[in-house]
PDB file of C-alpha atoms in Angstrom:
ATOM      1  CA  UNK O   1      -4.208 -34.629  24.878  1.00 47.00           C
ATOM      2  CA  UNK O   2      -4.362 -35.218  21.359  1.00 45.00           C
ATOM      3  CA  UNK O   3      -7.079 -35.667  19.008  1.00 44.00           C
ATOM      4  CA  UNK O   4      -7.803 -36.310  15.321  1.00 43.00           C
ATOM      5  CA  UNK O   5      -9.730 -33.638  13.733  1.00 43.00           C
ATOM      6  CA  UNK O   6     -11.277 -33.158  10.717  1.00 44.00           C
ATOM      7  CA  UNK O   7     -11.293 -29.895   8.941  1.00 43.00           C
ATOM      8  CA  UNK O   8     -14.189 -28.754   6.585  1.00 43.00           C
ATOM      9  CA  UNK O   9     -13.463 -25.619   4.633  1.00 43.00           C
ATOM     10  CA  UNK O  10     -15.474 -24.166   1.722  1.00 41.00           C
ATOM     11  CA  UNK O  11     -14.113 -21.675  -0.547  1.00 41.00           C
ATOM     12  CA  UNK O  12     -16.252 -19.526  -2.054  1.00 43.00           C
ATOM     13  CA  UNK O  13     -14.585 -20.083  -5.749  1.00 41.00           C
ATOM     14  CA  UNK O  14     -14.557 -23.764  -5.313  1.00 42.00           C
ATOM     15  CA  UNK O  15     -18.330 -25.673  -5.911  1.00 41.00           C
ATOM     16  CA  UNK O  16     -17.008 -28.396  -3.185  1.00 42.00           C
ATOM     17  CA  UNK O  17     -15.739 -28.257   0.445  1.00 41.00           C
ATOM     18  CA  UNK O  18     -12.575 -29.219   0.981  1.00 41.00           C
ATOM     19  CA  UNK O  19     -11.744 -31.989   3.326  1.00 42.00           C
ATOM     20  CA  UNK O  20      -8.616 -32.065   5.464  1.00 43.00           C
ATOM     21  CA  UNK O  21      -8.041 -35.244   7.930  1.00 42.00           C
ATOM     22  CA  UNK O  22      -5.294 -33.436  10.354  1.00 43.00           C
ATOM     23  CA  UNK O  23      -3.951 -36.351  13.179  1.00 44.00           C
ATOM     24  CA  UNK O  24      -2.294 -36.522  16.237  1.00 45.00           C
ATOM     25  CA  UNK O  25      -2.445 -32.199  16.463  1.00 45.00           C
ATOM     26  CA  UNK O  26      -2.706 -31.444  20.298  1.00 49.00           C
ATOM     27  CA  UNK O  27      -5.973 -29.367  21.071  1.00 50.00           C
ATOM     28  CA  UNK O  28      -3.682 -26.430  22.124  1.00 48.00           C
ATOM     29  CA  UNK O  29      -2.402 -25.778  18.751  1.00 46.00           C
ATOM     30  CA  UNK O  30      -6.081 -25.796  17.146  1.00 43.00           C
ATOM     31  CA  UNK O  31      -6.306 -22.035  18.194  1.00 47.00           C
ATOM     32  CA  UNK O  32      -2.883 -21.530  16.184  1.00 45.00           C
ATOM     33  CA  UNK O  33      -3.729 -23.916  12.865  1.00 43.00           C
ATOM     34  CA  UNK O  34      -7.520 -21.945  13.043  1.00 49.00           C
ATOM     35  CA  UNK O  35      -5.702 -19.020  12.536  1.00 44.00           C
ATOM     36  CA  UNK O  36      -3.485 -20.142   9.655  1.00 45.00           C
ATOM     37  CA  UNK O  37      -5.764 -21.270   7.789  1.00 47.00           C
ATOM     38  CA  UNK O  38      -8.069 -18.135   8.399  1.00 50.00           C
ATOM     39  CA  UNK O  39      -5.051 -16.000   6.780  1.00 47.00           C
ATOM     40  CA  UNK O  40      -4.346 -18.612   4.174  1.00 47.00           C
ATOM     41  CA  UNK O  41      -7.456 -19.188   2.757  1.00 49.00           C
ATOM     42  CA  UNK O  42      -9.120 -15.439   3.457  1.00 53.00           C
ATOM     43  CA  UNK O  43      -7.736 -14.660   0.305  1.00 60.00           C
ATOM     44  CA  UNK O  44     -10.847 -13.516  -1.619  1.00 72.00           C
ATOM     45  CA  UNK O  45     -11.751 -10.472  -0.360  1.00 77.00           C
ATOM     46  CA  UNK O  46     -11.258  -7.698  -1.995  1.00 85.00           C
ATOM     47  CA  UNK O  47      -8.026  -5.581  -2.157  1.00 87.00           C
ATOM     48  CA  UNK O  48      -8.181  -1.914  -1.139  1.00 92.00           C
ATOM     49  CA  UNK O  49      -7.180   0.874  -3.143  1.00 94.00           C
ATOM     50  CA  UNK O  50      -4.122   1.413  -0.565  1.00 94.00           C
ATOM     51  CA  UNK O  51      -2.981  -1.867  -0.919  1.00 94.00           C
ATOM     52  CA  UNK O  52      -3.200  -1.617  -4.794  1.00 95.00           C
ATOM     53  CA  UNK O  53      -1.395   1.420  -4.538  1.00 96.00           C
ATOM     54  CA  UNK O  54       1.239   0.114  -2.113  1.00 95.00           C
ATOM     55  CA  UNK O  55       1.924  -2.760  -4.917  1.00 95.00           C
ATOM     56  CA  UNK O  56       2.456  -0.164  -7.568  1.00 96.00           C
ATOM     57  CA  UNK O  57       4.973   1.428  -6.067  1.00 96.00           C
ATOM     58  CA  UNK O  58       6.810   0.182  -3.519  1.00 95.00           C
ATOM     59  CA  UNK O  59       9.537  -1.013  -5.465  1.00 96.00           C
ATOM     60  CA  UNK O  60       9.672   2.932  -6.794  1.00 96.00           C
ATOM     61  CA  UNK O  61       9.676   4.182  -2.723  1.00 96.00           C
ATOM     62  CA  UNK O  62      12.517   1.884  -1.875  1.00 95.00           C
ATOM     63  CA  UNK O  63      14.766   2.967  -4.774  1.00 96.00           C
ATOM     64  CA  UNK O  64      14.243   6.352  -3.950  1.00 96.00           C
ATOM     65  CA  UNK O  65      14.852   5.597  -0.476  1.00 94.00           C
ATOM     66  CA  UNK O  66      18.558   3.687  -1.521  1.00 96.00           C
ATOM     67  CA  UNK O  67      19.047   7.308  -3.571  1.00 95.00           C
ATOM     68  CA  UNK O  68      18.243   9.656  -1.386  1.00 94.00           C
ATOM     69  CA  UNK O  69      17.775   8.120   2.175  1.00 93.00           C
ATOM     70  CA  UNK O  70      14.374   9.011   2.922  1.00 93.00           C
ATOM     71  CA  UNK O  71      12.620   6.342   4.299  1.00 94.00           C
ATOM     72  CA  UNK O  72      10.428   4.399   1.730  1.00 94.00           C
ATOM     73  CA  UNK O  73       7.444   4.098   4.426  1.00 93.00           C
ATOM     74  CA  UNK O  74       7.261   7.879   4.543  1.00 92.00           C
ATOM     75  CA  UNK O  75       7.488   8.474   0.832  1.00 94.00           C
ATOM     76  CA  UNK O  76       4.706   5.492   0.979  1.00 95.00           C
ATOM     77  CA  UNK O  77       2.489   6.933   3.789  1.00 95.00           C
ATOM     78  CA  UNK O  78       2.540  10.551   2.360  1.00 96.00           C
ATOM     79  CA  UNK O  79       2.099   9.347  -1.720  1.00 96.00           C
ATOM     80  CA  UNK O  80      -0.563   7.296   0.037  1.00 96.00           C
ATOM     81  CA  UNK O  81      -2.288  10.711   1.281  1.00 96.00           C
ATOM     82  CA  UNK O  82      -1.817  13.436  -0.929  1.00 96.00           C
ATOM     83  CA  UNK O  83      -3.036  10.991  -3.984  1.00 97.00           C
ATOM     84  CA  UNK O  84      -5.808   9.431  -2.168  1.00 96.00           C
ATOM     85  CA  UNK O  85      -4.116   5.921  -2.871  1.00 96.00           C
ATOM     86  CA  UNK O  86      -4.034   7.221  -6.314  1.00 96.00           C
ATOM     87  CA  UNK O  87      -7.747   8.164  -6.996  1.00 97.00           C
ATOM     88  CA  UNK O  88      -6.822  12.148  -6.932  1.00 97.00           C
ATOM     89  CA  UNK O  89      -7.352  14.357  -9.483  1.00 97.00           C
ATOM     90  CA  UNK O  90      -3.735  15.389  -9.134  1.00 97.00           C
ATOM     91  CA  UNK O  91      -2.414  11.644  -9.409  1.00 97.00           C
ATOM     92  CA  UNK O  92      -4.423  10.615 -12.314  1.00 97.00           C
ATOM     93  CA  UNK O  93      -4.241  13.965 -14.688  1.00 98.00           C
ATOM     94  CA  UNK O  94      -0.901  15.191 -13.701  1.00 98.00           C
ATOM     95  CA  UNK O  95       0.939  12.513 -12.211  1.00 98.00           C
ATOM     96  CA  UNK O  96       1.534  14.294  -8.927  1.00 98.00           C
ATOM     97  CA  UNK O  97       1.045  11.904  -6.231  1.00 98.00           C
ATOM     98  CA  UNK O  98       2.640  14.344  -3.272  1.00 97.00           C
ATOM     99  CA  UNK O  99       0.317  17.707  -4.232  1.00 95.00           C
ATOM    100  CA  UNK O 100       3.626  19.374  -4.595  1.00 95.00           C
ATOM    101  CA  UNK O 101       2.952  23.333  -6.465  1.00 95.00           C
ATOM    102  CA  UNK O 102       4.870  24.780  -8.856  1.00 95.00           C
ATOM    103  CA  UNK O 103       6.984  27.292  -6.635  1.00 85.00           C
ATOM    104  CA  UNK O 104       8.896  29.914  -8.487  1.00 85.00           C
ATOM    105  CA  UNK O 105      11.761  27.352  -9.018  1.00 85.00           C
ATOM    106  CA  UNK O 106       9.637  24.761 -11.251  1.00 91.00           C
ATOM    107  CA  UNK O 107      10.448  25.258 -14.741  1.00 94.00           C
ATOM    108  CA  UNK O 108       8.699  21.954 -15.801  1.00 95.00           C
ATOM    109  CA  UNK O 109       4.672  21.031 -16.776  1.00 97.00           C
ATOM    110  CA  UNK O 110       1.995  22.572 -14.897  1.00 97.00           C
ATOM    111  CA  UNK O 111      -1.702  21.613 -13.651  1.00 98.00           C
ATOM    112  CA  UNK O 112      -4.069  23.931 -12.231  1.00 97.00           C
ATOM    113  CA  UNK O 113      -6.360  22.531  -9.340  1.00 93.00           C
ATOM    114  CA  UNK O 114      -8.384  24.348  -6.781  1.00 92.00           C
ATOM    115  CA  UNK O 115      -6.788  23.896  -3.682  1.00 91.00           C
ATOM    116  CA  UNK O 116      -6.171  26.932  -0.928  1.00 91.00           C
ATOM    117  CA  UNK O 117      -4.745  30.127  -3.247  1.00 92.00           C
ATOM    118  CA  UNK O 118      -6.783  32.909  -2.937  1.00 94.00           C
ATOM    119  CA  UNK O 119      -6.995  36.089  -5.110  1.00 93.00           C
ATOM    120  CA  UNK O 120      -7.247  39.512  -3.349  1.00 94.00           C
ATOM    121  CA  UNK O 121     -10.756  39.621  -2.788  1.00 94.00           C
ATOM    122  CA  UNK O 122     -10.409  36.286  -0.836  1.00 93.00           C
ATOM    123  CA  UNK O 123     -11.963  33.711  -3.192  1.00 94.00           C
ATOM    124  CA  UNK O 124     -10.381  30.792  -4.453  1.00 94.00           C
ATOM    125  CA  UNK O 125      -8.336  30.504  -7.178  1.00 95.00           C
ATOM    126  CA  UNK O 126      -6.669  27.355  -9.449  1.00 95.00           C
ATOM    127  CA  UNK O 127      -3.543  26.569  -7.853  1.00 95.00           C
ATOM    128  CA  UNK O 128      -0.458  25.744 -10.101  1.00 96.00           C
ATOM    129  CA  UNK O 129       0.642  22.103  -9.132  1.00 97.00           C
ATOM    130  CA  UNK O 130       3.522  19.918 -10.455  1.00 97.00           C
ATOM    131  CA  UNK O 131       2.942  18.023 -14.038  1.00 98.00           C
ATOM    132  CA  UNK O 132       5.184  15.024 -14.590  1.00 98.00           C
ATOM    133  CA  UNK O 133       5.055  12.674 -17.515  1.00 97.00           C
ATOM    134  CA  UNK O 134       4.951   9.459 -15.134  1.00 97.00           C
ATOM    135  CA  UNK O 135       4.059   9.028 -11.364  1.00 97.00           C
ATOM    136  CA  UNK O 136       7.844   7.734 -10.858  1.00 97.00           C
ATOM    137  CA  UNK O 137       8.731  11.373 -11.878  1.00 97.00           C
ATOM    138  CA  UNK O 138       6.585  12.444  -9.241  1.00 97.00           C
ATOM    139  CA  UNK O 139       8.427  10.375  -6.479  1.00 97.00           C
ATOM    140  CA  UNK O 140      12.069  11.207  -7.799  1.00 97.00           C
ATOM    141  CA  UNK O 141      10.801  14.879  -7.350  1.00 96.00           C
ATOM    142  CA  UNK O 142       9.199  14.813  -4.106  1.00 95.00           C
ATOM    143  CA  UNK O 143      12.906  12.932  -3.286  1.00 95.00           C
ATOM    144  CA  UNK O 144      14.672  16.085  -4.643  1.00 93.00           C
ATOM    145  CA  UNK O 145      12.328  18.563  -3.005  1.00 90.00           C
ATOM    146  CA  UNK O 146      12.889  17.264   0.119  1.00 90.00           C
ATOM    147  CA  UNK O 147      16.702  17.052  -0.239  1.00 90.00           C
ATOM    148  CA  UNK O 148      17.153  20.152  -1.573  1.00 85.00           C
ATOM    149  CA  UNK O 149      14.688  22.440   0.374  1.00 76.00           C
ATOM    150  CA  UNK O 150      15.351  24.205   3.952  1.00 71.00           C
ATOM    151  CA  UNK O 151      12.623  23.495   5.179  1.00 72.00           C
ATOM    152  CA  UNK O 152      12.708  19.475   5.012  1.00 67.00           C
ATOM    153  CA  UNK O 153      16.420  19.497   5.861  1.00 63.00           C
ATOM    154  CA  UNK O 154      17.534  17.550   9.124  1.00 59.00           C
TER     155      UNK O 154
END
């Protein structure tokens, strides 16, 4: 059976409704257009600090995915993570958006952060993370650390 229907939609940017005249759709496919047009014009609400973050640098994740062959969605999920989509004290004053320490080997900028170091009488001490001068630093090293450690191989 089909039907002419007439669409009202108001936008919450827009001061007027707008006014779609849709013919000769069948009823089946209203489900299906309902839908559509919920995605398409659901557009205001807000973004999320993941998606923001996922924005920023997924461009950066692929890359070092094409370098080193780790996939880009699990650089993505774990930058995602450790850096609290960003917000982390480690991501914003260091640059280190995979909490990755210092480890005897690191011979580059350092941040101290509480974190799960303990002196000898048990209390907790700053822990020595990674400094890097940009947060693309941070994901060519996490790309290296994983390459080039034991541990992560395989």
């Amino acid at each position: 059976m089909k039907s002419k229907l007439v669409l009202f939609l108001y936008l919450e940017n827009e001061s007027i409704p707008i006014i779609m005249m849709l013919s000769t759709i069948p009823l089946r496919s209203w489900y299906s257009l309902m839908l559509v047009f919920f995605v398409c014009f659901n557009s205001n609400r807000p973004i999320s600090f993941q998606e923001k973050y996922i924005e920023q640098f997924k461009f950066v994740a692929i890359n070092e995915m094409q370098r080193s062959g780790i996939p880009a969605s699990i650089k993505m999920a774990q930058g995602l993570l450790e850096s609290q989509s960003g917000r982390s004290e480690l991501a914003t004053q260091a640059n280190n958006q995979f909490g990755i320490k210092c480890k005897s080997s690191w011979t580059g900028n350092n941040y101290y952060h509480e974190d799960d170091d303990r002196d000898s009488s048990g209390e907790i001490i700053p822990s020595c993370f990674r400094s890097y001068s940009s947060a693309i630093d941070s994901y060519k090293d996490h790309s290296d650390f994983l390459m080039n450690r034991a541990r992560y191989k395989e």
